[in-house]
Short mmCIF file of C-alpha atoms and ligand atoms in Angstrom, two decimals:
data_model
loop_
_atom_site.label_atom_id
_atom_site.label_comp_id
_atom_site.label_asym_id
_atom_site.label_seq_id
_atom_site.Cartn_x
_atom_site.Cartn_y
_atom_site.Cartn_z
CA MET A 14 15.31 4.25 -9.38
CA ASN A 15 18.21 6.56 -8.60
CA ALA A 16 18.70 6.60 -4.84
CA ASN A 17 20.40 9.98 -5.00
CA ALA A 18 17.63 11.74 -6.89
CA THR A 19 15.30 13.93 -4.89
CA GLN A 20 12.13 12.03 -4.16
CA THR A 21 8.92 13.90 -4.78
CA VAL A 22 5.99 13.73 -2.42
CA MET A 23 2.66 14.78 -3.90
CA VAL A 24 0.67 16.31 -1.06
CA VAL A 25 -3.07 16.35 -1.75
CA GLU A 26 -4.58 18.52 0.95
CA ASP A 27 -7.02 21.42 1.12
CA GLU A 28 -6.24 22.86 4.57
CA GLU A 29 -3.76 25.70 4.12
CA ALA A 30 -2.42 25.36 7.67
CA PHE A 31 -1.62 21.66 7.09
CA ILE A 32 -0.11 22.38 3.69
CA ASP A 33 2.39 24.89 5.10
CA ALA A 34 3.49 22.54 7.87
CA LEU A 35 3.82 19.60 5.49
CA VAL A 36 5.79 21.49 2.85
CA VAL A 37 8.23 22.86 5.42
CA GLY A 38 8.54 19.55 7.28
CA LEU A 39 9.06 17.41 4.17
CA GLN A 40 11.46 19.81 2.47
CA ARG A 41 13.55 19.95 5.61
CA GLU A 42 13.89 16.15 5.30
CA GLY A 43 15.15 16.51 1.74
CA PHE A 44 11.97 15.69 -0.20
CA GLY A 45 10.64 17.59 -3.15
CA VAL A 46 7.00 18.58 -2.52
CA GLU A 47 4.19 19.24 -5.00
CA VAL A 48 0.83 20.35 -3.62
CA ALA A 49 -2.61 19.70 -5.08
CA ARG A 50 -5.47 21.47 -3.27
CA ASP A 51 -8.33 19.27 -4.37
CA GLY A 52 -8.95 15.86 -5.89
CA ALA A 53 -9.42 17.11 -9.45
CA GLU A 54 -6.12 19.01 -9.32
CA ALA A 55 -4.37 15.90 -7.98
CA LEU A 56 -5.59 13.80 -10.91
CA SER A 57 -4.85 16.38 -13.58
CA ASN A 58 -1.32 17.01 -12.23
CA PHE A 59 -0.43 13.39 -11.47
CA ASP A 60 1.29 12.48 -14.75
CA ARG A 61 3.28 15.71 -14.93
CA VAL A 62 4.45 15.52 -11.31
CA ASN A 63 5.15 11.77 -11.55
CA PRO A 64 5.54 11.57 -7.75
CA ASP A 65 7.49 8.91 -5.87
CA ILE A 66 4.77 8.82 -3.23
CA VAL A 67 1.34 10.39 -2.69
CA LEU A 68 0.08 11.72 0.62
CA LEU A 69 -3.66 11.83 0.13
CA ASP A 70 -6.21 13.49 2.40
CA VAL A 71 -9.51 11.56 2.50
CA MET A 72 -11.75 14.63 2.83
CA LEU A 73 -11.15 16.75 -0.27
CA PRO A 74 -13.22 19.15 -2.35
CA LYS A 75 -14.42 18.10 -5.85
CA VAL A 76 -13.12 14.50 -5.97
CA SER A 77 -12.83 12.55 -2.69
CA GLY A 78 -9.53 11.05 -1.56
CA THR A 79 -10.83 7.51 -2.06
CA ASP A 80 -11.87 8.30 -5.64
CA VAL A 81 -8.49 9.91 -6.31
CA CYS A 82 -6.82 6.77 -4.96
CA ARG A 83 -8.98 4.52 -7.14
CA GLU A 84 -8.17 6.58 -10.24
CA ILE A 85 -4.42 6.62 -9.58
CA ARG A 86 -4.46 2.84 -9.05
CA LYS A 87 -5.84 2.33 -12.55
CA LYS A 88 -2.53 3.47 -13.95
CA SER A 89 0.13 3.49 -11.23
CA GLN A 90 1.47 1.43 -8.34
CA VAL A 91 2.97 4.53 -6.68
CA PRO A 92 2.86 4.22 -2.86
CA ILE A 93 -0.18 6.07 -1.48
CA ILE A 94 -0.58 7.07 2.17
CA MET A 95 -4.09 8.17 3.07
CA VAL A 96 -4.61 10.84 5.71
CA SER A 97 -7.86 10.74 7.64
CA ALA A 98 -9.25 12.65 10.58
CA LYS A 99 -9.58 10.83 13.88
CA GLY A 100 -12.79 8.84 14.19
CA THR A 101 -13.38 8.27 10.48
CA GLU A 102 -12.41 4.63 10.52
CA ILE A 103 -14.85 3.74 7.75
CA ASP A 104 -12.98 6.02 5.35
CA THR A 105 -9.75 4.38 6.36
CA VAL A 106 -10.93 0.88 5.56
CA VAL A 107 -12.44 2.03 2.27
CA GLY A 108 -9.14 3.77 1.53
CA LEU A 109 -7.23 0.54 1.95
CA GLU A 110 -9.81 -1.31 -0.12
CA VAL A 111 -9.33 1.07 -3.05
CA GLY A 112 -5.59 0.43 -3.04
CA ALA A 113 -3.86 2.73 -0.55
CA ASP A 114 -0.70 1.28 1.01
CA ASP A 115 -0.95 2.84 4.41
CA TYR A 116 -2.84 5.49 6.31
CA ILE A 117 -2.13 7.97 9.03
CA VAL A 118 -4.64 9.60 11.35
CA THR A 119 -4.62 13.34 12.11
CA PRO A 120 -3.32 14.88 14.25
CA TYR A 121 0.06 13.25 13.66
CA ARG A 122 3.61 14.36 14.30
CA ILE A 123 5.62 15.24 11.24
CA ARG A 124 8.34 12.88 12.44
CA GLU A 125 5.92 9.97 12.38
CA LEU A 126 4.76 10.96 8.91
CA VAL A 127 8.31 11.13 7.59
CA ALA A 128 9.01 7.66 9.03
CA ARG A 129 5.95 6.28 7.22
CA VAL A 130 6.92 7.98 3.96
CA ARG A 131 10.46 6.61 4.18
CA ALA A 132 9.20 3.10 4.99
CA ALA A 133 6.79 3.15 2.03
CA LEU A 134 9.50 4.40 -0.34
CA ARG A 135 11.92 1.76 0.91
CA ARG A 136 9.40 -1.00 0.30
CA SER A 137 8.55 0.19 -3.20
CA GLY A 138 12.28 0.53 -3.99
CA VAL A 139 12.91 -3.09 -3.03
CA VAL A 140 10.43 -4.35 -5.57
CA GLU A 141 11.37 -1.87 -8.32
CA SER A 142 15.05 -2.72 -8.23
CA GLY A 143 14.26 -6.45 -8.17
CA VAL A 144 16.24 -7.10 -5.00
CA VAL A 145 13.81 -9.94 -4.18
CA ASP A 146 16.26 -12.73 -5.02
CA SER A 147 14.89 -15.13 -7.57
CA GLY A 148 14.03 -14.03 -11.08
CA THR A 149 11.92 -17.08 -11.67
CA SER A 150 8.22 -17.25 -11.16
CA ILE A 151 6.86 -19.26 -8.23
CA ASN A 152 3.79 -21.34 -9.05
CA VAL A 153 1.47 -22.69 -6.40
CA GLY A 154 -1.87 -24.11 -7.42
CA GLU A 155 -3.70 -21.64 -9.64
CA VAL A 156 -1.41 -18.72 -8.84
CA ALA A 157 1.97 -17.77 -10.29
CA ILE A 158 3.97 -14.82 -8.99
CA ASP A 159 7.09 -13.33 -10.57
CA PRO A 160 8.86 -10.98 -8.17
CA GLU A 161 11.23 -9.65 -10.81
CA GLN A 162 8.60 -8.77 -13.40
CA HIS A 163 6.10 -7.84 -10.66
CA VAL A 164 3.48 -9.96 -12.37
CA VAL A 165 0.81 -12.18 -10.83
CA THR A 166 -1.11 -14.71 -12.90
CA VAL A 167 -4.31 -16.25 -11.55
CA ARG A 168 -5.83 -19.12 -13.53
CA GLY A 169 -3.92 -17.96 -16.58
CA GLN A 170 -5.02 -14.32 -16.29
CA VAL A 171 -2.51 -11.58 -15.51
CA THR A 172 -3.79 -9.73 -12.43
CA LYS A 173 -2.59 -6.30 -11.38
CA LEU A 174 -1.91 -5.90 -7.68
CA PRO A 175 -0.96 -2.80 -5.71
CA LEU A 176 2.46 -2.99 -4.07
CA LYS A 177 1.36 -4.08 -0.60
CA GLU A 178 -0.94 -6.81 -1.89
CA PHE A 179 1.81 -8.03 -4.15
CA GLU A 180 4.32 -8.20 -1.30
CA LEU A 181 1.84 -9.95 0.98
CA LEU A 182 0.99 -12.52 -1.68
CA TYR A 183 4.69 -13.04 -2.38
CA VAL A 184 5.47 -13.73 1.29
CA LEU A 185 2.52 -16.13 1.56
CA ILE A 186 3.35 -18.03 -1.64
CA ALA A 187 7.09 -18.15 -0.97
CA ASN A 188 6.12 -19.88 2.29
CA ALA A 189 3.25 -21.95 0.88
CA GLY A 190 2.11 -24.73 3.18
CA ARG A 191 3.52 -22.96 6.22
CA VAL A 192 1.48 -20.95 8.73
CA MET A 193 2.62 -17.32 8.76
CA THR A 194 1.80 -15.51 11.97
CA ARG A 195 0.18 -12.08 11.85
CA ASP A 196 3.28 -10.49 13.37
CA THR A 197 5.57 -12.06 10.79
CA LEU A 198 3.38 -10.95 7.91
CA ILE A 199 3.07 -7.38 9.20
CA ASP A 200 6.82 -7.30 9.78
CA ARG A 201 7.71 -8.59 6.34
CA VAL A 202 5.25 -6.46 4.42
CA TRP A 203 4.94 -3.24 6.39
CA GLY A 204 8.23 -3.35 8.25
CA SER A 205 9.03 -3.60 11.94
CA ASP A 206 8.64 0.19 12.17
CA TYR A 207 4.97 -0.08 11.22
CA TYR A 208 2.76 1.93 13.58
CA GLY A 209 -0.63 1.27 12.03
CA ASP A 210 -3.68 -0.72 12.84
CA THR A 211 -3.37 -4.52 12.62
CA LYS A 212 -6.70 -4.53 10.74
CA THR A 213 -4.68 -3.39 7.74
CA LEU A 214 -3.47 -6.98 7.33
CA ASP A 215 -7.01 -8.37 7.26
CA VAL A 216 -8.13 -5.76 4.75
CA HIS A 217 -5.27 -6.69 2.44
CA ILE A 218 -6.02 -10.41 2.84
CA LYS A 219 -9.64 -9.73 1.92
CA ARG A 220 -8.56 -7.82 -1.18
CA LEU A 221 -6.15 -10.60 -2.18
CA ARG A 222 -8.85 -13.22 -1.78
CA SER A 223 -11.18 -11.26 -4.03
CA LYS A 224 -8.52 -11.47 -6.76
CA VAL A 225 -7.05 -14.91 -6.16
CA GLU A 226 -9.89 -17.16 -4.97
CA SER A 227 -12.55 -18.54 -7.31
CA ASP A 228 -14.99 -18.18 -4.43
CA PRO A 229 -13.64 -15.42 -2.13
CA GLY A 230 -16.32 -16.22 0.48
CA ASN A 231 -14.99 -19.80 0.81
CA PRO A 232 -11.24 -19.45 0.37
CA THR A 233 -9.27 -22.56 -0.55
CA ALA A 234 -5.87 -20.93 -1.24
CA ILE A 235 -5.42 -18.19 1.37
CA LEU A 236 -6.56 -19.83 4.59
CA THR A 237 -7.18 -18.20 7.96
CA ILE A 238 -5.46 -20.10 10.75
CA ARG A 239 -7.48 -19.02 13.74
CA GLY A 240 -5.53 -17.37 16.50
CA LEU A 241 -2.30 -17.52 14.49
CA GLY A 242 -2.35 -15.97 11.08
CA TYR A 243 -2.64 -17.08 7.48
CA LYS A 244 -1.39 -19.84 5.22
CA PHE A 245 -1.21 -20.21 1.47
CA GLU A 246 -2.41 -23.76 0.88
CA ARG A 247 -0.41 -26.08 -1.33
CA PRO A 248 -2.68 -28.03 -3.67
CA VAL A 249 -3.08 -31.71 -2.73
CA1 CA B 3 -9.37 17.97 4.01
#
């Protein structure tokens, strides 16, 4: 990734008033902006636009934001920030479950949005350029994770993970056997400038368990340490 290249934000939004404000606000911060006015347009333009990040409204005509997110995740790990109206918490959780990296609730200030966009881009850049030090895969129990190749293998099967889940799993496995507090995990994965809901962590843990555990309802690898956080268990 060329740090000097203009980074393109794909804005998927159907409210004209929001679109104008977003285009002006993001361009002023130096981003390129491509707008899609409904879910179908977002999906048909995605490959051509090849965005660095997607800002995705949940409530969209034709194809819903969560379905757009699900479709994009089938082929891309691009950072996705979901936008939902206040009071639609269910959509938010579903959004995270289908692979969004973050969400922001309307009404928001453009400055807050830009901070979130920058944080998400920074995090994706770290993994893409392989700055995570070791090039060798870490193996713990039935899971192997290779931060350089961005590959996770569970019981011999290569498993695709969205960026945030990958980073969370990496932090847990790199510290296997050690309890990681909620604050530490949120800090390491979402950054100390993270403004969002702390439920985001639990949603990501749930998603990781569904991919890593043989019985996600009775986890034996990713353990909840009540009142503290989580621990990736070392096999006995
Ligand atoms: Ca909308």
